[in-house]
């Protein structure tokens, strides 16, 4: 009887584990900008372009991020990333940007990171400080190219369309919102990141790629499934044991 009971508990646990693996399967990992929202017109804001390695047999060796030409950003500062070199490309503007410090005639067109390596199963944060965000846009698309050691180039350049499924290779998007209360005259929050919170931490290349709200939701969903499956399993065992007791009477 005990052997049978243990077998049933083991089977129930195995079923629950299978449910966890089903629910908590690997999420799609894309190149993203973090934080993903900021105040319009804000200046001196820090963002990270998070680049995950999605290949099992090759490392990422080059990352290029292209800045929007229709809503230019006049200046950036690239933080030092161990093992990587950042090259910032600028372009001459047809229409200068008017700022409190005068007219800006050049804007950033791209940043290219080379020299480093992102191993399979890992990601890298490339941290950049933006001089000033535009105040006449609702979102900014940063198209990116990710080059692997086997020569493959993944183009994160697709734009999401309202009411349509997310594209396979979406471009990183920074959404711009109205300046928060208490912001300065240029829309800059008093302290912290783009929305007044602390800036996203820089993570070295050895970090494992799994975090954020999506991961939390998956874990909670998996935990709920485990509890439900265990409840069903033990309820079944209780019913069988009750039936066996009645039969013995």
Coordinates of N, CA and C in Angstrom, one line a residue:
X1 N 0.8 -1.2 0.0 CA 0.0 0.0 0.0 C 0.9 1.3 0.0
X2 N 1.9 1.3 0.9 CA 2.8 2.4 0.9 C 3.6 2.6 -0.4
X3 N 4.0 1.5 -1.0 CA 4.7 1.6 -2.3 C 3.8 2.2 -3.3
X4 N 2.6 1.8 -3.3 CA 1.6 2.3 -4.3 C 1.4 3.8 -4.1
X5 N 1.3 4.2 -2.8 CA 1.0 5.6 -2.5 C 2.2 6.4 -2.9
X6 N 3.4 6.0 -2.6 CA 4.6 6.7 -3.1 C 4.7 6.8 -4.6
X7 N 4.3 5.8 -5.3 CA 4.3 5.8 -6.7 C 3.3 6.9 -7.3
X8 N 2.1 7.0 -6.6 CA 1.2 8.0 -7.1 C 1.6 9.4 -6.8
X9 N 2.3 9.6 -5.6 CA 2.8 10.9 -5.3 C 3.9 11.3 -6.3
X10 N 4.8 10.3 -6.6 CA 5.8 10.6 -7.6 C 5.3 11.0 -8.9
X11 N 4.2 10.3 -9.4 CA 3.6 10.6 -10.6 C 3.0 11.9 -10.6
X12 N 2.3 12.3 -9.5 CA 1.7 13.6 -9.4 C 2.8 14.7 -9.5
X13 N 3.9 14.5 -8.8 CA 5.0 15.5 -8.8 C 5.6 15.6 -10.2
X14 N 5.7 14.5 -10.9 CA 6.3 14.6 -12.2 C 5.3 15.4 -13.2
X15 N 4.0 15.2 -13.0 CA 3.1 15.9 -13.8 C 3.1 17.4 -13.5
X16 N 3.3 17.7 -12.2 CA 3.4 19.1 -11.9 C 4.6 19.7 -12.5
X17 N 5.8 19.0 -12.4 CA 7.0 19.5 -13.0 C 6.9 19.8 -14.5
X18 N 6.2 18.8 -15.2 CA 6.0 19.0 -16.6 C 5.2 20.3 -16.9
X19 N 4.2 20.6 -16.0 CA 3.4 21.8 -16.2 C 4.3 23.0 -16.0
X20 N 5.2 23.0 -15.0 CA 6.1 24.1 -14.8 C 7.0 24.4 -16.1
X21 N 7.5 23.3 -16.6 CA 8.3 23.4 -17.8 C 7.5 24.0 -19.0
X22 N 6.3 23.6 -19.1 CA 5.4 24.1 -20.2 C 5.1 25.5 -20.0
X23 N 4.8 26.0 -18.8 CA 4.4 27.4 -18.6 C 5.7 28.3 -18.6
X24 N 6.7 27.8 -18.0 CA 7.9 28.7 -17.8 C 9.0 28.4 -18.9
X25 N 8.5 28.2 -20.1 CA 9.4 28.0 -21.2 C 10.1 29.3 -21.5
X26 N 11.2 29.2 -22.4 CA 12.0 30.4 -22.7 C 11.2 31.5 -23.4
X27 N 11.3 32.7 -22.9 CA 10.6 33.8 -23.5 C 11.4 34.4 -24.6
X28 N 10.8 35.0 -25.6 CA 11.5 35.6 -26.7 C 12.4 36.7 -26.2
X29 N 13.6 36.7 -26.5 CA 14.6 37.7 -26.1 C 14.9 38.6 -27.3
X30 N 14.7 39.9 -27.1 CA 14.9 40.9 -28.2 C 15.9 41.9 -27.7
X31 N 16.5 42.7 -28.6 CA 17.3 43.8 -28.2 C 16.3 44.9 -27.7
X32 N 16.5 45.5 -26.6 CA 15.6 46.4 -26.0 C 16.3 47.6 -25.4
X33 N 15.6 48.7 -25.2 CA 16.2 49.9 -24.5 C 15.5 50.0 -23.1
X34 N 16.3 50.2 -22.1 CA 15.8 50.2 -20.7 C 16.3 51.4 -20.0
X35 N 15.4 52.1 -19.3 CA 14.0 52.0 -19.2 C 13.3 52.3 -20.6
X36 N 12.1 51.8 -20.7 CA 11.5 51.9 -22.1 C 10.6 53.1 -22.2
X37 N 10.5 54.0 -21.2 CA 9.8 55.2 -21.2 C 10.6 56.4 -20.7
X38 N 10.3 57.6 -21.1 CA 11.0 58.8 -20.7 C 10.1 60.0 -20.9
X39 N 10.5 61.1 -20.2 CA 9.7 62.3 -20.4 C 10.2 63.1 -21.7
X40 N 9.3 63.7 -22.4 CA 9.6 64.4 -23.6 C 10.5 65.6 -23.2
X41 N 11.5 65.9 -24.0 CA 12.4 67.0 -23.7 C 13.4 66.8 -22.6
X42 N 13.4 65.7 -21.9 CA 14.3 65.5 -20.8 C 15.7 65.4 -21.3
X43 N 16.7 65.8 -20.4 CA 18.1 65.8 -20.8 C 18.9 65.1 -19.7
X44 N 20.1 64.7 -20.2 CA 21.0 63.9 -19.3 C 20.3 62.7 -18.7
X45 N 19.7 61.9 -19.5 CA 19.0 60.7 -19.1 C 19.9 59.4 -19.5
X46 N 19.9 58.4 -18.6 CA 20.7 57.3 -18.8 C 19.9 56.1 -19.3
X47 N 20.3 55.4 -20.3 CA 19.5 54.3 -20.9 C 20.5 53.1 -21.1
X48 N 20.0 51.9 -21.2 CA 20.9 50.8 -21.5 C 20.2 50.0 -22.7
X49 N 21.0 49.7 -23.7 CA 20.6 48.9 -24.8 C 20.9 47.4 -24.4
X50 N 20.0 46.6 -24.1 CA 20.2 45.2 -23.6 C 20.2 44.3 -24.8
X51 N 21.3 43.6 -25.0 CA 21.5 42.7 -26.2 C 21.7 41.3 -25.7
X52 N 20.7 40.4 -25.9 CA 20.9 39.0 -25.5 C 21.4 38.2 -26.7
X53 N 22.2 37.2 -26.3 CA 22.7 36.2 -27.3 C 21.6 35.1 -27.5
X54 N 21.0 35.0 -28.7 CA 20.0 34.0 -28.9 C 20.5 32.7 -29.6
X55 N 21.8 32.7 -29.9 CA 22.4 31.5 -30.5 C 23.0 30.6 -29.5
X56 N 23.0 29.3 -29.8 CA 23.6 28.3 -29.0 C 25.1 28.0 -29.3
X57 N 25.5 28.3 -30.6 CA 26.8 27.9 -31.1 C 27.6 29.1 -31.5
X58 N 27.2 30.3 -31.3 CA 28.0 31.5 -31.7 C 27.9 32.6 -30.7
X59 N 28.9 33.5 -30.6 CA 28.9 34.6 -29.7 C 28.6 35.9 -30.5
X60 N 28.0 36.9 -29.8 CA 27.8 38.2 -30.5 C 29.1 39.0 -30.4
X61 N 29.6 39.5 -31.5 CA 30.8 40.2 -31.6 C 30.7 41.7 -32.0
X62 N 29.6 42.1 -32.4 CA 29.4 43.5 -32.8 C 27.9 43.9 -32.7
X63 N 27.7 45.1 -32.2 CA 26.3 45.6 -32.0 C 26.3 47.1 -32.6
X64 N 25.4 47.3 -33.5 CA 25.2 48.7 -34.0 C 23.8 49.1 -33.7
X65 N 23.7 50.3 -33.1 CA 22.4 50.9 -32.8 C 22.3 52.2 -33.6
X66 N 21.2 52.4 -34.4 CA 21.0 53.5 -35.3 C 20.0 54.4 -34.6
X67 N 20.3 55.7 -34.5 CA 19.4 56.7 -33.9 C 18.4 57.3 -34.9
X68 N 17.2 57.7 -34.5 CA 16.2 58.2 -35.4 C 16.6 59.5 -36.1
X69 N 16.5 59.6 -37.4 CA 16.9 60.8 -38.1 C 15.8 61.8 -38.1
X70 N 14.5 61.3 -38.0 CA 13.4 62.3 -38.0 C 13.2 63.1 -36.7
X71 N 13.7 62.5 -35.6 CA 13.7 63.2 -34.3 C 15.1 63.0 -33.7
X72 N 16.0 63.8 -34.1 CA 17.4 63.6 -33.8 C 17.7 63.9 -32.3
X73 N 18.8 63.2 -31.8 CA 19.3 63.4 -30.5 C 20.7 64.1 -30.7
X74 N 20.9 65.3 -30.1 CA 22.1 66.0 -30.5 C 23.4 65.5 -29.9
X75 N 23.4 64.8 -28.8 CA 24.6 64.3 -28.2 C 24.4 63.1 -27.3
X76 N 25.4 62.2 -27.2 CA 25.3 61.1 -26.3 C 26.7 60.9 -25.7
X77 N 26.7 60.2 -24.6 CA 28.0 59.7 -24.0 C 27.8 58.2 -23.7
X78 N 28.8 57.5 -24.3 CA 28.7 56.0 -24.1 C 29.5 55.6 -22.9
X79 N 28.9 54.9 -22.0 CA 29.6 54.4 -20.8 C 30.6 53.3 -21.2
X80 N 31.7 53.2 -20.4 CA 32.7 52.2 -20.7 C 32.1 50.8 -20.4
X81 N 32.2 49.9 -21.4 CA 31.8 48.5 -21.2 C 33.0 47.6 -21.3
X82 N 33.3 46.9 -20.3 CA 34.5 46.1 -20.3 C 34.6 45.2 -21.5
X83 N 35.8 45.3 -22.2 CA 36.0 44.5 -23.4 C 35.5 45.0 -24.7
X84 N 34.7 46.1 -24.6 CA 34.1 46.7 -25.8 C 34.6 48.1 -26.1
X85 N 34.6 48.5 -27.4 CA 34.9 49.8 -27.8 C 33.7 50.4 -28.5
X86 N 33.3 51.7 -28.1 CA 32.2 52.3 -28.7 C 32.6 53.4 -29.6
X87 N 32.1 53.4 -30.8 CA 32.4 54.4 -31.8 C 31.0 55.1 -32.1
X88 N 31.1 56.4 -31.9 CA 29.9 57.3 -32.1 C 30.0 58.0 -33.4
X89 N 28.9 57.8 -34.2 CA 28.9 58.5 -35.5 C 27.9 59.6 -35.5
X90 N 28.2 60.8 -36.0 CA 27.3 61.9 -36.1 C 27.1 62.3 -37.5
X91 N 26.0 63.1 -37.7 CA 25.6 63.6 -39.0 C 25.2 65.0 -39.0
X92 N 25.4 65.7 -40.1 CA 25.0 67.1 -40.1 C 23.5 67.3 -40.3
X93 N 22.9 68.1 -39.5 CA 21.4 68.3 -39.6 C 21.0 69.3 -40.7
X94 N 20.0 69.0 -41.4 CA 19.4 70.0 -42.4 C 18.8 71.2 -41.6
X95 N 18.2 70.9 -40.5 CA 17.6 72.0 -39.7 C 18.2 71.9 -38.3
X96 N 18.9 72.9 -37.9 CA 19.6 72.9 -36.6 C 18.5 72.7 -35.4
X97 N 18.9 72.1 -34.3 CA 18.1 72.0 -33.1 C 18.4 73.2 -32.2
X98 N 17.3 73.9 -31.8 CA 17.5 75.0 -30.9 C 17.4 74.5 -29.5
X99 N 18.4 74.8 -28.7 CA 18.5 74.5 -27.3 C 18.8 75.7 -26.5
X100 N 18.8 75.6 -25.1 CA 19.1 76.7 -24.2 C 20.6 77.1 -24.4
X101 N 21.4 76.2 -24.9 CA 22.9 76.4 -25.1 C 23.2 76.9 -26.5
X102 N 22.1 77.1 -27.3 CA 22.4 77.5 -28.7 C 21.9 76.5 -29.7
X103 N 22.2 76.8 -31.0 CA 21.8 75.9 -32.1 C 22.7 74.7 -32.2
X104 N 22.2 73.5 -32.3 CA 22.9 72.3 -32.5 C 22.8 71.9 -34.0
X105 N 24.0 71.8 -34.7 CA 24.0 71.5 -36.1 C 24.3 70.1 -36.4
X106 N 24.7 69.3 -35.4 CA 25.1 67.9 -35.7 C 24.3 67.0 -34.7
X107 N 24.0 65.8 -35.1 CA 23.2 64.9 -34.2 C 23.8 63.5 -34.3
X108 N 23.6 62.6 -33.4 CA 24.1 61.3 -33.4 C 23.3 60.4 -34.3
X109 N 24.0 59.7 -35.2 CA 23.3 58.8 -36.2 C 23.5 57.4 -35.8
X110 N 24.5 57.0 -35.1 CA 24.7 55.6 -34.8 C 25.8 55.4 -33.7
X111 N 25.8 54.3 -33.0 CA 26.8 53.9 -32.1 C 27.1 52.4 -32.4
X112 N 28.4 52.1 -32.6 CA 28.9 50.7 -32.9 C 29.8 50.2 -31.8
X113 N 29.4 49.1 -31.3 CA 30.3 48.5 -30.2 C 31.0 47.3 -30.8
X114 N 32.3 47.2 -30.7 CA 33.1 46.1 -31.2 C 34.2 45.7 -30.2
X115 N 34.8 44.5 -30.4 CA 35.9 44.1 -29.6 C 35.6 43.2 -28.5
X116 N 34.3 43.1 -28.1 CA 33.9 42.2 -27.0 C 33.2 41.0 -27.5
X117 N 32.6 40.3 -26.6 CA 31.9 39.0 -26.9 C 30.8 38.8 -25.9
X118 N 29.6 38.4 -26.4 CA 28.5 38.0 -25.6 C 28.3 36.5 -25.9
X119 N 28.6 35.7 -24.9 CA 28.5 34.2 -25.0 C 27.1 33.7 -25.1
X120 N 26.8 32.5 -25.6 CA 25.5 31.9 -25.7 C 24.9 31.9 -24.2
X121 N 23.6 32.2 -24.1 CA 23.0 32.2 -22.8 C 23.2 33.4 -22.0
X122 N 23.8 34.4 -22.5 CA 24.1 35.6 -21.7 C 23.6 36.9 -22.5
X123 N 23.7 38.0 -21.8 CA 23.3 39.3 -22.4 C 24.3 40.3 -22.0
X124 N 24.3 41.5 -22.6 CA 25.2 42.6 -22.3 C 24.3 43.9 -22.3
X125 N 24.5 44.7 -21.3 CA 23.9 46.1 -21.3 C 24.9 47.1 -21.8
X126 N 24.6 47.9 -22.8 CA 25.4 49.0 -23.3 C 24.8 50.3 -22.8
X127 N 25.4 51.0 -21.9 CA 24.8 52.1 -21.3 C 25.2 53.4 -21.9
X128 N 24.2 54.3 -22.2 CA 24.4 55.5 -22.9 C 23.7 56.7 -22.2
X129 N 24.3 57.8 -22.1 CA 23.7 59.0 -21.6 C 23.2 59.9 -22.7
X130 N 21.9 60.2 -22.8 CA 21.4 61.1 -23.9 C 21.5 62.5 -23.4
X131 N 22.0 63.4 -24.3 CA 22.0 64.8 -24.0 C 20.7 65.4 -23.8
X132 N 19.8 65.2 -24.8 CA 18.4 65.8 -24.7 C 17.5 65.0 -25.6
X133 N 16.3 64.6 -25.1 CA 15.3 63.9 -25.9 C 14.4 64.9 -26.6
X134 N 13.9 64.5 -27.8 CA 13.0 65.4 -28.5 C 11.7 65.6 -27.7
X135 N 11.1 66.8 -28.0 CA 9.8 67.0 -27.3 C 8.6 67.0 -28.3
X136 N 8.9 66.6 -29.5 CA 7.9 66.6 -30.6 C 7.6 65.2 -31.1
X137 N 7.9 64.2 -30.2 CA 7.6 62.8 -30.7 C 7.0 62.0 -29.5
X138 N 6.3 60.9 -29.9 CA 5.7 60.1 -28.9 C 6.5 58.8 -28.6
X139 N 7.4 58.4 -29.6 CA 8.2 57.3 -29.4 C 9.4 57.4 -30.4
X140 N 10.5 56.8 -30.0 CA 11.7 56.7 -30.8 C 12.1 55.3 -31.1
X141 N 12.3 55.0 -32.4 CA 12.8 53.6 -32.8 C 14.3 53.7 -33.0
X142 N 15.0 52.7 -32.3 CA 16.4 52.6 -32.4 C 16.7 51.3 -33.1
X143 N 16.8 51.3 -34.5 CA 17.1 50.1 -35.2 C 18.5 49.6 -34.9
X144 N 18.6 48.2 -34.8 CA 19.9 47.7 -34.3 C 20.3 46.5 -35.2
X145 N 21.6 46.3 -35.4 CA 22.1 45.1 -36.1 C 23.0 44.4 -35.1
X146 N 22.8 43.1 -35.0 CA 23.6 42.2 -34.1 C 24.4 41.2 -34.9
X147 N 25.7 41.3 -34.8 CA 26.5 40.4 -35.6 C 27.1 39.3 -34.7
X148 N 27.1 38.0 -35.3 CA 27.6 36.9 -34.5 C 28.9 36.4 -35.1
X149 N 29.6 35.6 -34.3 CA 31.0 35.1 -34.7 C 30.9 34.2 -35.9
X150 N 29.8 33.7 -36.2 CA 29.7 32.8 -37.4 C 29.3 33.6 -38.6
X151 N 29.2 34.9 -38.5 CA 28.9 35.8 -39.7 C 27.5 36.2 -39.8
X152 N 26.6 35.6 -39.0 CA 25.2 35.9 -39.1 C 24.9 37.3 -38.5
X153 N 24.0 38.0 -39.2 CA 23.6 39.3 -38.8 C 22.1 39.3 -38.6
X154 N 21.7 39.6 -37.4 CA 20.3 39.7 -37.0 C 19.9 41.2 -37.0
X155 N 18.9 41.5 -37.8 CA 18.4 42.9 -38.0 C 17.2 43.2 -37.1
X156 N 17.4 43.9 -36.1 CA 16.3 44.3 -35.2 C 15.8 45.7 -35.7
X157 N 15.0 45.6 -36.8 CA 14.6 46.9 -37.5 C 13.1 47.0 -37.8
X158 N 12.3 46.0 -37.4 CA 10.9 46.0 -37.7 C 10.1 46.9 -36.7
X159 N 9.1 47.6 -37.3 CA 8.3 48.5 -36.5 C 7.0 47.8 -36.2
X160 N 6.6 47.8 -34.9 CA 5.3 47.2 -34.5 C 4.2 48.1 -35.0
X161 N 3.1 47.5 -35.4 CA 1.9 48.1 -35.9 C 0.8 47.9 -35.0
X162 N 0.0 49.0 -34.7 CA -1.1 48.9 -33.8 C -2.1 47.8 -34.3
X163 N -2.5 46.9 -33.3 CA -3.5 45.9 -33.7 C -2.9 44.7 -34.3
X164 N -1.6 44.7 -34.6 CA -0.9 43.6 -35.2 C 0.0 42.8 -34.2
X165 N 0.2 41.5 -34.5 CA 1.2 40.8 -33.6 C 2.6 41.4 -33.6
X166 N 3.3 41.2 -32.6 CA 4.7 41.7 -32.5 C 5.5 41.1 -33.6
X167 N 6.3 41.9 -34.4 CA 7.1 41.4 -35.4 C 8.2 40.5 -34.9
X168 N 8.8 39.7 -35.7 CA 9.8 38.7 -35.3 C 11.1 39.4 -34.8
X169 N 11.4 40.5 -35.5 CA 12.6 41.2 -35.1 C 12.3 42.7 -34.9
X170 N 11.6 43.0 -33.8 CA 11.2 44.4 -33.5 C 12.4 45.3 -33.1
X171 N 12.4 46.5 -33.6 CA 13.4 47.5 -33.2 C 13.2 47.9 -31.7
X172 N 14.2 48.2 -31.0 CA 14.0 48.8 -29.6 C 13.3 50.1 -29.7
X173 N 12.3 50.3 -28.8 CA 11.5 51.5 -28.8 C 11.5 52.2 -27.5
X174 N 11.7 53.5 -27.5 CA 11.6 54.3 -26.3 C 10.4 55.2 -26.4
X175 N 9.4 55.0 -25.5 CA 8.2 55.8 -25.6 C 8.4 57.0 -24.8
X176 N 7.9 58.2 -25.3 CA 8.0 59.5 -24.7 C 6.7 59.9 -24.2
X177 N 6.7 60.4 -22.9 CA 5.4 60.8 -22.3 C 5.6 62.3 -21.9
X178 N 4.4 62.9 -21.5 CA 4.4 64.3 -21.0 C 5.3 64.4 -19.8
X179 N 6.0 65.5 -19.6 CA 6.9 65.7 -18.5 C 6.1 65.6 -17.2
X180 N 6.7 64.8 -16.2 CA 6.1 64.6 -14.9 C 6.0 65.9 -14.1
X181 N 5.1 65.9 -13.1 CA 5.0 67.0 -12.2 C 6.3 67.2 -11.4
X182 N 6.8 68.4 -11.3 CA 8.1 68.6 -10.5 C 9.3 68.5 -11.4
X183 N 9.1 68.3 -12.7 CA 10.2 68.3 -13.7 C 10.7 69.7 -13.9
X184 N 11.9 69.9 -14.4 CA 12.4 71.2 -14.7 C 11.8 71.7 -16.0
X185 N 12.2 72.9 -16.3 CA 11.6 73.6 -17.5 C 11.9 72.9 -18.8
X186 N 13.0 72.1 -18.8 CA 13.3 71.3 -20.0 C 12.7 69.9 -20.0
X187 N 11.9 69.6 -18.9 CA 11.3 68.3 -18.8 C 12.2 67.3 -18.1
X188 N 13.3 67.7 -17.5 CA 14.2 66.8 -16.8 C 13.7 66.5 -15.4
X189 N 13.6 65.2 -15.0 CA 13.2 64.9 -13.7 C 14.3 65.4 -12.7
X190 N 13.9 65.6 -11.5 CA 14.8 66.1 -10.5 C 16.0 65.2 -10.3
X191 N 15.8 63.9 -10.2 CA 16.9 63.0 -10.0 C 16.5 61.6 -10.6
X192 N 17.5 60.8 -10.8 CA 17.2 59.4 -11.2 C 17.2 59.2 -12.7
X193 N 16.4 58.2 -13.1 CA 16.4 57.8 -14.5 C 15.4 58.7 -15.3
X194 N 14.9 58.1 -16.4 CA 14.1 58.9 -17.3 C 12.7 59.2 -16.7
X195 N 12.3 58.5 -15.7 CA 11.0 58.8 -15.1 C 11.1 59.1 -13.6
X196 N 12.3 59.5 -13.2 CA 12.5 59.8 -11.8 C 13.0 58.6 -11.0
X197 N 13.0 57.4 -11.5 CA 13.4 56.2 -10.8 C 14.9 56.1 -11.1
X198 N 15.5 55.2 -10.3 CA 16.9 54.9 -10.5 C 17.2 54.3 -11.8
X199 N 18.3 54.7 -12.4 CA 18.7 54.2 -13.8 C 18.9 52.7 -13.7
X200 N 18.6 52.0 -14.8 CA 18.8 50.6 -14.9 C 20.3 50.2 -14.6
X201 N 20.5 49.2 -13.8 CA 21.9 48.9 -13.5 C 22.6 48.3 -14.7
X202 N 24.0 48.6 -14.8 CA 24.8 48.0 -15.8 C 25.2 46.6 -15.4
X203 N 24.9 45.6 -16.3 CA 25.2 44.2 -16.0 C 26.3 43.7 -16.8
X204 N 27.3 43.1 -16.2 CA 28.5 42.6 -17.0 C 28.0 41.4 -17.9
X205 N 28.9 41.1 -18.9 CA 28.5 40.1 -19.9 C 28.3 38.7 -19.3
X206 N 28.7 38.5 -18.0 CA 28.5 37.1 -17.5 C 27.1 36.9 -16.9
X207 N 26.2 37.9 -17.0 CA 24.9 37.7 -16.4 C 24.0 36.8 -17.2
X208 N 23.1 36.1 -16.6 CA 22.2 35.2 -17.3 C 21.0 35.9 -17.8
X209 N 20.6 35.6 -19.0 CA 19.5 36.4 -19.6 C 18.1 35.9 -19.2
X210 N 17.6 36.4 -18.1 CA 16.2 36.1 -17.7 C 15.9 37.1 -16.5
X211 N 15.0 38.1 -16.8 CA 14.6 39.0 -15.8 C 13.4 39.8 -16.3
X212 N 12.8 40.7 -15.4 CA 11.8 41.6 -15.8 C 10.4 41.1 -15.4
X213 N 9.4 41.9 -15.8 CA 8.0 41.6 -15.4 C 7.6 40.3 -16.1
X214 N 8.0 40.0 -17.3 CA 7.6 38.8 -18.0 C 8.0 37.5 -17.3
X215 N 9.3 37.6 -16.8 CA 9.8 36.4 -16.1 C 9.0 36.2 -14.8
X216 N 8.7 37.3 -14.1 CA 8.0 37.3 -12.8 C 6.6 36.6 -13.0
X217 N 5.9 37.1 -14.1 CA 4.6 36.6 -14.4 C 4.7 35.1 -14.7
X218 N 5.7 34.7 -15.4 CA 5.8 33.2 -15.7 C 6.0 32.4 -14.5
X219 N 6.9 32.9 -13.6 CA 7.1 32.2 -12.3 C 5.9 32.0 -11.5
X220 N 5.1 33.2 -11.4 CA 3.9 33.1 -10.6 C 2.9 32.2 -11.2
X221 N 2.8 32.2 -12.6 CA 1.9 31.3 -13.2 C 2.3 29.9 -13.1
X222 N 3.6 29.6 -13.1 CA 4.0 28.2 -12.9 C 3.7 27.7 -11.5
X223 N 4.0 28.6 -10.5 CA 3.7 28.2 -9.1 C 2.2 27.9 -8.9
X224 N 1.4 28.7 -9.5 CA -0.1 28.4 -9.4 C -0.4 27.1 -10.0
X225 N 0.2 26.8 -11.2 CA -0.1 25.5 -11.8 C 0.3 24.4 -11.0
X226 N 1.5 24.5 -10.4 CA 2.0 23.4 -9.5 C 1.1 23.2 -8.3
X227 N 0.6 24.3 -7.7 CA -0.3 24.1 -6.6 C -1.6 23.4 -7.0
X228 N -2.1 23.8 -8.2 CA -3.3 23.2 -8.6 C -3.2 21.7 -9.0
X229 N -2.1 21.4 -9.6 CA -1.8 20.0 -10.0 C -1.6 19.1 -8.7
X230 N -0.9 19.7 -7.8 CA -0.7 18.9 -6.5 C -2.0 18.7 -5.8
X231 N -2.9 19.8 -5.8 CA -4.2 19.6 -5.2 C -5.0 18.5 -5.8
X232 N -5.0 18.5 -7.1 CA -5.7 17.5 -7.8 C -5.2 16.1 -7.5
X233 N -3.8 16.0 -7.5 CA -3.2 14.7 -7.2 C -3.5 14.2 -5.8
X234 N -3.4 15.0 -4.8 CA -3.6 14.6 -3.5 C -5.1 14.4 -3.2
X235 N -6.0 15.2 -3.9 CA -7.4 14.9 -3.8 C -7.8 13.5 -4.3
X236 N -7.1 13.1 -5.4 CA -7.3 11.8 -6.0 C -6.9 10.7 -5.0
X237 N -5.7 10.9 -4.4 CA -5.2 10.0 -3.5 C -6.1 9.8 -2.3
X238 N -6.6 11.0 -1.8 CA -7.6 10.9 -0.6 C -8.8 10.1 -1.0
X239 N -9.3 10.3 -2.2 CA -10.5 9.6 -2.6 C -10.3 8.1 -2.7
X240 N -9.1 7.8 -3.2 CA -8.8 6.3 -3.3 C -8.6 5.7 -1.9
X241 N -8.0 6.4 -1.0 CA -7.8 5.9 0.3 C -9.1 5.8 1.1
X242 N -10.0 6.8 0.8 CA -11.3 6.7 1.5 C -12.1 5.5 0.9
X243 N -12.0 5.3 -0.4 CA -12.7 4.2 -1.0 C -12.2 2.8 -0.5
X244 N -10.8 2.8 -0.3 CA -10.2 1.5 0.2 C -10.7 1.3 1.6
X245 N -10.8 2.3 2.4 CA -11.3 2.1 3.8 C -12.7 1.6 3.9
X246 N -13.5 2.2 3.0 CA -14.9 1.7 3.0 C -15.1 0.3 2.6
X247 N -14.2 -0.1 1.6 CA -14.3 -1.5 1.1 C -13.9 -2.5 2.2
X248 N -12.9 -2.1 3.0 CA -12.4 -3.0 4.0 C -13.4 -3.2 5.1
X249 N -14.3 -2.1 5.3 CA -15.3 -2.3 6.3 C -16.4 -3.3 5.9

